[in-house]
Every structure is written in C-alpha cells, then in structure tokens.
Coordinates of C-alpha atoms and ligand atoms in Angstrom, one line a residue:
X1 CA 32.9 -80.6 -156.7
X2 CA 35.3 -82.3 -158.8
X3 CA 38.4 -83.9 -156.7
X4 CA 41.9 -83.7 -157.8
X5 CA 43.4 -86.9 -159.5
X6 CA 46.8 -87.7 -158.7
X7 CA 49.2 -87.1 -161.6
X8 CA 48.3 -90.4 -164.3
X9 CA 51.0 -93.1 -165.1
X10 CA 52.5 -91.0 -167.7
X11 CA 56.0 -89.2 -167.2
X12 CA 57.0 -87.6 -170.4
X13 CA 60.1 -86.0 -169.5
X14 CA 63.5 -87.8 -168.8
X15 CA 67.1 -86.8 -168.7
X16 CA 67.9 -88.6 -172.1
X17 CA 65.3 -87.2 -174.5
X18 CA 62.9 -89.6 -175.3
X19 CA 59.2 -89.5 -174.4
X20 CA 59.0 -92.8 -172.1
X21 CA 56.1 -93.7 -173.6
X22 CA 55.8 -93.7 -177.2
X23 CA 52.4 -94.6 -177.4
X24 CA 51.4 -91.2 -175.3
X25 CA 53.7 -89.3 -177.9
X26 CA 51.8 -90.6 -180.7
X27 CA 48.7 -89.7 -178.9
X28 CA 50.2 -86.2 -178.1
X29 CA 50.8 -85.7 -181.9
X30 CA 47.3 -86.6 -183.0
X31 CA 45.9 -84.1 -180.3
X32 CA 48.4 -81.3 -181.5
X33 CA 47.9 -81.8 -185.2
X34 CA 44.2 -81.5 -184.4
X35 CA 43.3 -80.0 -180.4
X36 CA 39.7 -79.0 -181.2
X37 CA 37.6 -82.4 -180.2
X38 CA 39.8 -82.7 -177.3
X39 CA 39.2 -78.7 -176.2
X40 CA 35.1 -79.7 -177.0
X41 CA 35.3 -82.3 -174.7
X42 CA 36.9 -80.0 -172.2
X43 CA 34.8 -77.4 -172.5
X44 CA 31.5 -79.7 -171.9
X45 CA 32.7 -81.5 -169.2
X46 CA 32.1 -80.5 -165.1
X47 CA 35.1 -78.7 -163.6
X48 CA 38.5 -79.1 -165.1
X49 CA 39.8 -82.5 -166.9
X50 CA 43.0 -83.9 -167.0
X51 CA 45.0 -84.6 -169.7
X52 CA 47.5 -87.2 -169.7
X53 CA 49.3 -86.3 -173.6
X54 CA 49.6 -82.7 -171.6
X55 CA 50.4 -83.9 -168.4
X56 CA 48.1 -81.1 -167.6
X57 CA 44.8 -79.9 -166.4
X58 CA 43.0 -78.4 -169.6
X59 CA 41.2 -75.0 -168.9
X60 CA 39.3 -74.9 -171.9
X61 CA 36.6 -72.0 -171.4
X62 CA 37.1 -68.6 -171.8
X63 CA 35.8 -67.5 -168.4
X64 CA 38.2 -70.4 -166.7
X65 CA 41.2 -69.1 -169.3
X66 CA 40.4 -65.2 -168.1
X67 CA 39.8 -66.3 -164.3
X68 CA 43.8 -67.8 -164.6
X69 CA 45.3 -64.6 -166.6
X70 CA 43.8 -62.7 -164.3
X71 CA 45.2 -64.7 -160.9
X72 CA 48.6 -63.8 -161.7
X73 CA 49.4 -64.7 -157.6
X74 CA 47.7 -67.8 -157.5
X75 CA 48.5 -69.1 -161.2
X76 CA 52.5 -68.7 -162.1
X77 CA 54.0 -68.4 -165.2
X78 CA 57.8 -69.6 -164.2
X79 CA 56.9 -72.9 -165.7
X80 CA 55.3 -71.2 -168.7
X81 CA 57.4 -72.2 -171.6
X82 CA 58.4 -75.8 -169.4
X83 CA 59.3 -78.2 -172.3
X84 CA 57.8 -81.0 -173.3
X85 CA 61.2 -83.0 -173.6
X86 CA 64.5 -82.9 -171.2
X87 CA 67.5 -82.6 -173.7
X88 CA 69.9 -85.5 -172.9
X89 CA 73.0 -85.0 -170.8
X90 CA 75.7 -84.9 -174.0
X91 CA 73.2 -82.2 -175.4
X92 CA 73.1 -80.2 -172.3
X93 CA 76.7 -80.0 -172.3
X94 CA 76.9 -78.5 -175.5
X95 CA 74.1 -75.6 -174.4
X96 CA 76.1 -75.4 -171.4
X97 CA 78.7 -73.9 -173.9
X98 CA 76.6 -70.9 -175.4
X99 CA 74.5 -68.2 -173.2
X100 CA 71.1 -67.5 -171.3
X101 CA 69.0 -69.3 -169.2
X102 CA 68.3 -66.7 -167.1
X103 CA 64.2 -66.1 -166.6
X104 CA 62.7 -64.1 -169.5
X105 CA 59.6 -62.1 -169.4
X106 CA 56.7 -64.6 -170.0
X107 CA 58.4 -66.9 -167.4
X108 CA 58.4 -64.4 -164.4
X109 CA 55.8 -63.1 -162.1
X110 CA 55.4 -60.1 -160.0
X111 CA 57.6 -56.9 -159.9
X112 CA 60.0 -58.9 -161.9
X113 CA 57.8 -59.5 -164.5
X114 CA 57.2 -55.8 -165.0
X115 CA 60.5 -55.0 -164.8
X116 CA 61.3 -57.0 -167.9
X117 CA 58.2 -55.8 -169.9
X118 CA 58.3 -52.3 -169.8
X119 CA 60.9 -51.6 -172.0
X120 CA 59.3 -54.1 -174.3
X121 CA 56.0 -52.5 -174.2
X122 CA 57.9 -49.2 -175.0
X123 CA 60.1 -51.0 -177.4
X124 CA 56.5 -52.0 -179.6
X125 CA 54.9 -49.1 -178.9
X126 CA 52.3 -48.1 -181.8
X127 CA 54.1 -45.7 -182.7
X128 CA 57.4 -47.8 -183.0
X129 CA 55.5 -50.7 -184.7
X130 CA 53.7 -47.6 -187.3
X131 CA 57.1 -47.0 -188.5
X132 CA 58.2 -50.2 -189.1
X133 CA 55.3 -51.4 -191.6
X134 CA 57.2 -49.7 -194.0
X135 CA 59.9 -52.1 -193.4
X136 CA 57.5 -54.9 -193.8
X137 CA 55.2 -53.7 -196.7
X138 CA 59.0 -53.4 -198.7
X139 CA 60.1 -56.6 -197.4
X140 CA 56.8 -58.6 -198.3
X141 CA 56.4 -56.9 -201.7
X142 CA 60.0 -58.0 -202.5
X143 CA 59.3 -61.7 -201.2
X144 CA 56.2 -62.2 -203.5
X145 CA 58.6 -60.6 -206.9
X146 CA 60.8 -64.0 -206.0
X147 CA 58.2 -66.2 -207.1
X148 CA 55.4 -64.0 -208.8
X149 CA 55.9 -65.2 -212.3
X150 CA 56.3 -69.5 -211.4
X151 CA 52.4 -70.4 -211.3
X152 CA 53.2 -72.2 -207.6
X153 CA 55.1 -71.8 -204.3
X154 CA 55.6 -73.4 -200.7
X155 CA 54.7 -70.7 -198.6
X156 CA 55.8 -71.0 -195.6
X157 CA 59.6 -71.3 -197.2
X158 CA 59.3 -69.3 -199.2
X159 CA 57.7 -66.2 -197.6
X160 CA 55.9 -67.0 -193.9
X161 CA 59.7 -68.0 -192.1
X162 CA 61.1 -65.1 -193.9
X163 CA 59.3 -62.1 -193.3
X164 CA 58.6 -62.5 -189.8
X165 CA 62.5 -63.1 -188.9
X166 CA 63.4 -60.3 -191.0
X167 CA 60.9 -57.5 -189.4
X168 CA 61.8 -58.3 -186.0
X169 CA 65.3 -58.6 -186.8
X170 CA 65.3 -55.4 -187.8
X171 CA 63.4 -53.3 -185.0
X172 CA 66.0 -55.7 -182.7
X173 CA 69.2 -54.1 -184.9
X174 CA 70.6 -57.4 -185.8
X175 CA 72.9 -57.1 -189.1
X176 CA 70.7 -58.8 -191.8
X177 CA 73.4 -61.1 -192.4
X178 CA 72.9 -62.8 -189.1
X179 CA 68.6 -63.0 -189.7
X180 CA 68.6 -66.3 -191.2
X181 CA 70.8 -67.8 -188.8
X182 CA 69.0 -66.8 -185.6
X183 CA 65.8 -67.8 -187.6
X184 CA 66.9 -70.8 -188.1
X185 CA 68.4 -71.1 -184.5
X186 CA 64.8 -70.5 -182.8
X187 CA 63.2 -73.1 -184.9
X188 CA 66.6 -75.6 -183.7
X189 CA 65.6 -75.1 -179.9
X190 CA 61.8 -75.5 -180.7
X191 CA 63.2 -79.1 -181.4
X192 CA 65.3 -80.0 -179.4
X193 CA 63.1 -78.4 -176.2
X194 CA 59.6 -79.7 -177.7
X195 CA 60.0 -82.8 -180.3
X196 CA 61.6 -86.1 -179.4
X197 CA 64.9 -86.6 -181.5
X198 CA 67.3 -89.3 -181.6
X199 CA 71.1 -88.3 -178.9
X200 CA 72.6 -87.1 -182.6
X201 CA 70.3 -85.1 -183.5
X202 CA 69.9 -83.1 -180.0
X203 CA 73.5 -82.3 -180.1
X204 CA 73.4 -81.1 -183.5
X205 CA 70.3 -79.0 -182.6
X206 CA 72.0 -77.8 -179.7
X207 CA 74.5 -76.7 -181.8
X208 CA 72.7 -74.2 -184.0
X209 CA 71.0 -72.7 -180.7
X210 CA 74.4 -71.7 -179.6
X211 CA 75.6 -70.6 -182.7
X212 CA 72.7 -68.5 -182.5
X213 CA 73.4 -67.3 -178.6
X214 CA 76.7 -66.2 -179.9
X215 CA 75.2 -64.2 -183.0
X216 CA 73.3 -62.4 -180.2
X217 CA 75.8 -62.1 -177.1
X218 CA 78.0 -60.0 -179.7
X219 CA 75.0 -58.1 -180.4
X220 CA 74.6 -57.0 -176.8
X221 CA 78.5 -56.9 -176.4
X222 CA 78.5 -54.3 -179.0
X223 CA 75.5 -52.1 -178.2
X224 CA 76.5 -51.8 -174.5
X225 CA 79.8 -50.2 -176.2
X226 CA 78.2 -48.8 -179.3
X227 CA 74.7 -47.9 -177.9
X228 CA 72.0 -47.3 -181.5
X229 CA 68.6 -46.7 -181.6
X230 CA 67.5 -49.9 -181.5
X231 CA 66.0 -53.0 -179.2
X232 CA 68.8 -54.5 -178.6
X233 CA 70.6 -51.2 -177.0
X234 CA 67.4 -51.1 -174.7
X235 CA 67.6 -54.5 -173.7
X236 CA 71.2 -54.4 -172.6
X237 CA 70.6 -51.2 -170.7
X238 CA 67.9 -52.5 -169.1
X239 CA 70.1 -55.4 -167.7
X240 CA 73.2 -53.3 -167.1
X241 CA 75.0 -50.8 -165.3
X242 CA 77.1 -48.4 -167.9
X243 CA 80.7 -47.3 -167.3
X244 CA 82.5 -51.4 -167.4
X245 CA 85.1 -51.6 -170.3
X246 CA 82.6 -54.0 -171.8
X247 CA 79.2 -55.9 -170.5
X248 CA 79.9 -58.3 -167.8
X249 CA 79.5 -61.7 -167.9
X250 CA 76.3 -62.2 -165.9
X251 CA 74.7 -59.4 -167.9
X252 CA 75.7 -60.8 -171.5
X253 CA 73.9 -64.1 -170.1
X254 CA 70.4 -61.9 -169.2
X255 CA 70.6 -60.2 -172.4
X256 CA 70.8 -63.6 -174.6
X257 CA 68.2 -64.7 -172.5
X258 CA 65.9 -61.7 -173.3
X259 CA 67.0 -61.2 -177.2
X260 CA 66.7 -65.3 -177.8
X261 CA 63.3 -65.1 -175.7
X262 CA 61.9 -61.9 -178.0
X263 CA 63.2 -63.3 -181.4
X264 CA 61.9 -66.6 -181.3
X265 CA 58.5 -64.9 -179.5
X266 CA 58.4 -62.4 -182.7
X267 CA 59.3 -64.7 -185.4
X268 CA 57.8 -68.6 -184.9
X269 CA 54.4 -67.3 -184.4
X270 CA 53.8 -64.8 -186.7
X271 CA 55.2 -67.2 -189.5
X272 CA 52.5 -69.7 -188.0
X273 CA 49.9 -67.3 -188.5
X274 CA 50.9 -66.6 -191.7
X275 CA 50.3 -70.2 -192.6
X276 CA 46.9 -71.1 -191.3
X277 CA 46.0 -67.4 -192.0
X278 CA 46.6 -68.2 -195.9
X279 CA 45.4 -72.0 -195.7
X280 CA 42.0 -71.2 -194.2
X281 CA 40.8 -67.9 -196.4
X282 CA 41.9 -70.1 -199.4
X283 CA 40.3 -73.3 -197.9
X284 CA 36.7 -70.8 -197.8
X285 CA 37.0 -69.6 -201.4
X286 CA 33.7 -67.5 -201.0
X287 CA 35.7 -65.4 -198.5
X288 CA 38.6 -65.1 -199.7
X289 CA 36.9 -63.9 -203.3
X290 CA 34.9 -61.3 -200.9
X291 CA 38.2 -60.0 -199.7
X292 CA 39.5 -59.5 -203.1
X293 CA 36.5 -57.4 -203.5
X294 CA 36.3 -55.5 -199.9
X295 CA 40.2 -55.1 -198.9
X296 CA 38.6 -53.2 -196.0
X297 CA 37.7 -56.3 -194.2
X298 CA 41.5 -57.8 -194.2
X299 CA 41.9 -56.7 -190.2
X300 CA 38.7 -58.7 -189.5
X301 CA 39.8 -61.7 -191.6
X302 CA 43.1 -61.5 -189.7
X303 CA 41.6 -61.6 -186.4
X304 CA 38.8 -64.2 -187.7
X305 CA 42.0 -66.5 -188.7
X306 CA 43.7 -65.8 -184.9
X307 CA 40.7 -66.7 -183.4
X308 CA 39.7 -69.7 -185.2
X309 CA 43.1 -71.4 -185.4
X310 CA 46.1 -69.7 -183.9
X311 CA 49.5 -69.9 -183.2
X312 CA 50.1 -70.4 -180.0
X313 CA 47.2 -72.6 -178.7
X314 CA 48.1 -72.3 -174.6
X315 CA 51.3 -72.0 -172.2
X316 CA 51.2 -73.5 -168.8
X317 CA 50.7 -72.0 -165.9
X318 CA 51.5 -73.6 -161.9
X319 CA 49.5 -72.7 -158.7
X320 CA 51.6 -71.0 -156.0
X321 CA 49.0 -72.5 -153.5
X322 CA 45.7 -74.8 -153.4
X323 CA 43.4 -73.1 -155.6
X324 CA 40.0 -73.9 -156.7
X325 CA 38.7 -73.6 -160.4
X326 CA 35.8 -74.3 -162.3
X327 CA 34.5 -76.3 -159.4
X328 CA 37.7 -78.5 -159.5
X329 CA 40.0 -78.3 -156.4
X330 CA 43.6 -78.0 -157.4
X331 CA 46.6 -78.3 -154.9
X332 CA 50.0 -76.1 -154.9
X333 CA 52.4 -77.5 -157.7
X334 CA 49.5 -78.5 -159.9
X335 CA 50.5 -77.8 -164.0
X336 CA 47.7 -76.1 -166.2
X337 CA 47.6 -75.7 -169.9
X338 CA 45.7 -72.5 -170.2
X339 CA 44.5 -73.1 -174.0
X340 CA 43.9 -69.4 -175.7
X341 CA 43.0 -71.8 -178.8
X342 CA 40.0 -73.7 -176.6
X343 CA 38.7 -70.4 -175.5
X344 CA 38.6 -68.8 -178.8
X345 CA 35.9 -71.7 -179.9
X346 CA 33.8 -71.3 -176.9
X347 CA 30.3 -71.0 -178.3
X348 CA 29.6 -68.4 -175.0
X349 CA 30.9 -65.5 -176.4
X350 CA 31.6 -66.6 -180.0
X351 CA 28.5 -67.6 -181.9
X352 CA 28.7 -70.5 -184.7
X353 CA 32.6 -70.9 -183.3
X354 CA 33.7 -73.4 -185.3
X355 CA 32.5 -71.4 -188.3
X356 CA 35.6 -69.1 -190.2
X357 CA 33.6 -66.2 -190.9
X358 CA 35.7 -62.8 -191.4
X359 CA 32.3 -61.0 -191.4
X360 CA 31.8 -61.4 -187.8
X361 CA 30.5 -58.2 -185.4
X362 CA 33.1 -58.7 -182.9
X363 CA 36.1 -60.7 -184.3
X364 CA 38.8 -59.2 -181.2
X365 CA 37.3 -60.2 -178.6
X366 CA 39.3 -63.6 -178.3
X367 CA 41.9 -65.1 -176.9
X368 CA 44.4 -65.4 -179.1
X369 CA 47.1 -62.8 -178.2
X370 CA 46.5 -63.7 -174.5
X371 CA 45.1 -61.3 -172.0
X372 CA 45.7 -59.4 -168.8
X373 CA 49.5 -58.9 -167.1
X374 CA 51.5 -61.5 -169.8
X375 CA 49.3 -60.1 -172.7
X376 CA 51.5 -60.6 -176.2
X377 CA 53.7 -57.3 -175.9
X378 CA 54.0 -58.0 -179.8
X379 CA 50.7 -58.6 -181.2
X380 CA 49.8 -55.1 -183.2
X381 CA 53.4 -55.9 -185.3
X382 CA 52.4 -59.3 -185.7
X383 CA 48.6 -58.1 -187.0
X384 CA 50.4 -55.4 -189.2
X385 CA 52.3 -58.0 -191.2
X386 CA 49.5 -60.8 -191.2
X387 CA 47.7 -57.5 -192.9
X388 CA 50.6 -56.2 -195.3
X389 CA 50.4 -60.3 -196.3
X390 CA 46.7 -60.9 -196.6
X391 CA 47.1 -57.2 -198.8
X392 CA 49.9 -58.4 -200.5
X393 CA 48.6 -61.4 -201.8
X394 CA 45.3 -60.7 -202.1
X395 CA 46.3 -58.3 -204.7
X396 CA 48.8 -59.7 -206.4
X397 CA 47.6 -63.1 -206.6
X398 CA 43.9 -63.1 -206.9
X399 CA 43.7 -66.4 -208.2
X400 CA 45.8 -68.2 -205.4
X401 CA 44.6 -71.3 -204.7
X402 CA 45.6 -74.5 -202.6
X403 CA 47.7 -76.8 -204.4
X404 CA 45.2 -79.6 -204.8
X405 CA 47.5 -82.7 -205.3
X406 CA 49.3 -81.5 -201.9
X407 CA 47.3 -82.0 -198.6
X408 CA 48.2 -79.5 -195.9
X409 CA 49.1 -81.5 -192.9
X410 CA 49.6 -79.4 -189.3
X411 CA 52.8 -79.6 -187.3
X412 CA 52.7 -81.5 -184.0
X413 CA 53.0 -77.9 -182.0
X414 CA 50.9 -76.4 -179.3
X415 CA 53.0 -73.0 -179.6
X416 CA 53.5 -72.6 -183.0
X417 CA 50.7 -74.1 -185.0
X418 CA 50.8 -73.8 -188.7
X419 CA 50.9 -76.0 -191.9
X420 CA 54.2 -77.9 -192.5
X421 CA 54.1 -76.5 -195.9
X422 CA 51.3 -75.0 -197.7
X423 CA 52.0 -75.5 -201.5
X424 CA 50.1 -72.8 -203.6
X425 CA 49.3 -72.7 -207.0
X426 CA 47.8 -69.4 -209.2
Ligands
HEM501 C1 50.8 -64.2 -184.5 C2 51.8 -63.9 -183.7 C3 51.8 -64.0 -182.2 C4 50.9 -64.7 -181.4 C5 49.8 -65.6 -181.8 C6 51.4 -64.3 -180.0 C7 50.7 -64.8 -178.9 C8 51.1 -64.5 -177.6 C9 50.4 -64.9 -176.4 C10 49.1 -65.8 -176.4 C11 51.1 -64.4 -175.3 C12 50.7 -64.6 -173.9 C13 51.5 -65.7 -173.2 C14 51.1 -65.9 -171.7 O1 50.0 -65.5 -171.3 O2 51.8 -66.6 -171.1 C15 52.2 -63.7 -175.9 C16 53.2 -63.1 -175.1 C17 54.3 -62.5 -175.6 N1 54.5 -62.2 -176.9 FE1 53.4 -62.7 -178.5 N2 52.4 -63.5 -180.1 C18 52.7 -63.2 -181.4 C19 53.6 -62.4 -181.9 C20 54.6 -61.7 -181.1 C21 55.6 -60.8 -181.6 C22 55.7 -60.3 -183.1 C23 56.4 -60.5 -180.6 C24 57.5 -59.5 -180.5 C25 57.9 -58.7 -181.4 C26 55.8 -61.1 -179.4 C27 56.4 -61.1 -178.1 C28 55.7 -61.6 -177.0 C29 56.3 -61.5 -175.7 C30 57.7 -60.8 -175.3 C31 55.4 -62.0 -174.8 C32 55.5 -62.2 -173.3 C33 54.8 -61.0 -172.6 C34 54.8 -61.1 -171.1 O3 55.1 -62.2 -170.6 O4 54.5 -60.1 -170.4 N3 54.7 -61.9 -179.8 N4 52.2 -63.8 -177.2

C-alpha cells in the first residue's frame, strides 16, 4: 500500500503571478514540452506518484485514468480547468470589468453537469456536425489557395488557428468579423491563466479576454432578443427565462461563461491537433506517402495522431472524500492530473505504443477525447476537420515536407499541445 505524501515544498500559485519557484517552472516546461518519460515512469511505478511540476498525483494508466472518469462522485471536476498561475491583483481588476466566471460544463459535477451538456450534446449532434463539413471542406480549400503557389508556409498561422476558430464560430453564429478576435481572445486567457508573464503583460492579456467577453455578451444580448438557429440562441435559452425586455444581468454572465468556455474548448485544441497531426505523418515519410496512396486510411491516421500525441494531455480532477487508487490511499481535497496523453501510450491495450502507426487494428480505443460523463461533446467536428485537413493537404500538396533548417519545438502546454510553428516546405 502506498501512503499519501503530504503536499512537497512547491507552491506554484500566488496572488501576483509569478511561479515562486522558478527553477520548478523550468522543470514544468521541460516536462510539458516533452510529458512521455515522466508518464513512463508513472506508469511503471507501484500505486500513484507525485509530481511536484504538477502539483499533482499523476494517474498515468489507462485502467487508473477510466477507474477516475468513471468515479464521477468520488473524483470532481470543479477544479478541472484550475490554472496553473493566479493572475495578479491589477489584472484581476481589469477581468473584474468584462463577464463570466460562472461554472461551465467541464467544471461541474452532478445534475448540474447534465444540465449544461445536453444542449451541447444536441448542439453537436452528428447530424448538426454532418452539415457543417461543408462549411469546413470550403473554408480549408480556401485557406490552402492563400499559400498554394509560395513553395513554403507556417502552418499553424497560417491555416491550423484559422480554420478551427472559424468552424466553430460559425455553428456558434458569431458574425465572422468578430472570429479572429475571440480567437485571439482564447489564446490571451490561455496566458495569462497558464504561463507566467511579467504585471504588464497580464493586464494587457486581461484585456483582450474582455474585449472578447464583450464580443460575446452582445451575442447573447442579441439572440435572447433576436433568437436564430444557431448555438448561441440555445445557450442563452438554456440559461434564461424569455419574456424580460432584454437578458438580465446574471444570465449574460452564465452565457459568456458558457460561449467563452465552448469557443476556446472548440478552437485551441483542434488547431493543436492540427499541428502535431501534420508534424508527425510528415516526420514518418513512409506513412504519409501511403496516405497519398490509400486516402481511405486518413480517419485511422487521425486517430493514430490523437492517440500518440494529443492535445489536451489531462485535466485535474479532486476527491470529494478519502479515496483509494491504484493501491495508493488518497485523502478528500487531494489534486489529480488525470493524463488522457499517458493512457494513450500504455503498452496494455496499445501494442508498440510509442510507435506512430496509422495502420493499427484498433486506433479508437484511446483516450484522447476523454471518456465516460465529461466525454469531449465536440470530438466528431474536431475529427471531421483534422480529416477535411489531412484530405486537403494530402492532395494538394503531395510533396509537403518539414522545413528542414526549422526544428519544430513544442509549446509548454498540457491542454493544448502542438508545435509553436511548423514551417513547411513543398
Ligand atoms: C482535437 C480537438 C479536441 C480534443 C483533443 C478534445 C479533448 C477533450 C477532452 C479530453 C475532454 C474531456 C475533459 C474531461 O474529462 O474533463 C473534452 C471535453 C469537452 N470538449 Fe473537447 N476536445 C476537442 C475538440 C472539441 C471541440 C471542437 C469542441 C466543441 C465544439 C469541444 C468541446 C468540449 C466540451 C464542451 C467539453 C466538456 C464536456 C463535459 O464536461 O461534459 N471539444 N474535450
């Protein structure tokens, strides 16, 4: 039986931004930019370990990552999306001026929790996400004519923060206008909630969130007035009573909350796995030369890609109450990073796992979309347009290749891992 440890020396979070100790955040880096040793080690090891740089216990093996998912009363998600930094006080003030921060869907548990997910689950039905590939294949097509004839591009400005933003924007019913600003918004309060920055640059980051919580609170303000077929009309009727003169206060908060919460869920990761999607089949030439040949296997070398390096590695969980796990006795209030991304290499149910291999038998059985009650409401659009891209380029690129005088480095990010840039070359 493995004891718990008291929490280590490390406190990472402080009103005033910084990571106390800067050591530990250049430790944290290294294990972001590169989790797999540290999820080996994990997974060998008796019971659960502890890891300081997460300030977490590490469940590492896909039966321990089910058994939590599955414990949805003894393993809460409230602290889900906790962040790994505690904007400083001038920072909060400015956030203090936009909207939201009420609890969102992957941060609530229970009756609650369903509450907020079934009009989501309606919302990205198949049917709903069928007719939007349309949307994407036109949307994609047009991205790849902007650079088609210049022999090289950076990918991930180029096409993987664009597409993503612009599909989901559009199923939500923002005016395209606004796209790029709430895309850049969601990647502004990834920052400032998940990087260390200096006082300055926290403010200014906590400016473009709420530039982007107003872009969205007169969404809502307008569709509980001028109800359309769209997302955004469901969300705000899900929150809201009809027959004010307009939405009430408290109910444009929850619906910012909920929009901010779906965007950024909808656009950061898919644009990740774009990235590593791309980097990896052009990093195994032989495979991605047999895809050029056998298009039929592009949903197998999709989910080969989310299995073997995805997007969002893990999100915390918190017991409710002592619990025991993999041997390793935990007490209420203890903090778990439940890594999807350690599962998905565990050699138990996925043979050769730190092999890519788009030719495997059974590429969907992992973990990367999550599993059981908080299971991604959005993954079948996010495999559609990793598909319409893989197709895209595939076909219209044959000879795309890595840029070889630019090495890909990986951002420091356990929930939206992907190349910083991926410069490409034909
Ligand atoms: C490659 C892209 C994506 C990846 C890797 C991904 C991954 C995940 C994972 C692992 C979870 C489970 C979180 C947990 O258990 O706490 C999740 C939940 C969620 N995802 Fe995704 N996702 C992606 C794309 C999308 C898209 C396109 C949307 C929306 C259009 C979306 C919306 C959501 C929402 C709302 C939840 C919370 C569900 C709940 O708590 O019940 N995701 N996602």
């Amino acid at each position: 039986m493995v004891r718990h440890h008291e929490r280590g020396p490390y406190r990472r979070r402080r009103p005033g931004g910084h990571l106390v100790e800067h050591e530990l955040h250049d430790r944290l880096d290294d294990l972001m930019r590169d989790p797999y040793p540290h999820y080996a080690r994990a997974r060998a090891a008796q019971g659960l370990v502890r890891v300081p740089e997460l300030d977490a216990w590490l469940v590492a093996r896909d039966a321990d990552v089910r058994e939590v998912l599955r414990r949805t009363a003894d393993f809460s998600s409230a602290g889900a999306l906790r962040p790994d930094v505690m904007p400083a006080p001038a920072a909060l003030a400015v956030l203090g001026g936009g909207f939201g921060g009420r609890p969102v869907v992957v941060t609530s548990d229970g009756e609650r929790h369903q509450r907020l997910r079934a009009p989501l689950v309606r919302a990205l039905s198949p049917a709903r996400v069928a007719a939007a590939v349309p949307y994407a294949r036109e949307r994609a097509a047009a991205l790849v004519d902007g650079f088609v004839a210049d022999g090289g591009v950076e990918l991930m400005s180029a096409y993987a923060t664009r597409l993503p933003g612009e599909v989901i924007g559009r199923i939500v019913g923002l005016d395209p206008a606004d796209v790029p600003l709430v895309v850049h918004g969601g990647r502004r309060a990834e920052e400032l909630l998940f990087r260390p920055l200096p006082e300055a640059g926290q403010i200014a980051a906590a400016e473009d969130v709420v530039a982007m919580q107003h872009v969205l609170d007169r969404c809502a303000r307008d569709r509980y007035t001028h109800p359309r077929e769209d997302l955004a009309t469901e969300i705000v009727a899900s929150v809201s009573e009809p027959g004010h003169p307009e939405l009430p206060l408290e109910q444009r908060h929850e619906a910012v909350a909920h929009l901010q919460n779906l965007l950024i869920a909808g656009h950061l990761t898919t644009t990740a796995l774009i990235g590593t999607t791309v980097l990896h089949l052009l990093g195994h030439r032989r495979q991605w030369e047999l895809l050029r040949e056998r298009p039929d296997l592009i949903p197998a070398a999709v989910e080969e890609a989310a299995r073997y390096d995805g997007a969002l590695q893990g999100f915390r969980r918190t017991t409710t109450r002592p619990v025991t796990l993999a041997g390793t006795e935990l007490p209420a209030g203890a903090d778990l990073f439940v890594a999807f991304g350690a599962a998905n290499r565990d050699a138990s149910c996925h043979p050769r796992p730190d092999t890519f291999d788009i030719t495997r038998d059974t590429p969907a059985r992992h973990l990367a979309f999550g599993f059981g009650a908080h299971a991604c409401v959005g993954a079948q659009l996010a495999r559609e347009q990793l598909r319409v891209t893989v197709g895209e380029l595939t076909r219209r690129l044959p000879d795309l290749r890595l840029a070889a005088e630019r090495p890909v480095t990986m951002r420091p990010t356990m929930i939206h891992r992907s190349p910083e840039e991926l410069h490409l070359t034909w």
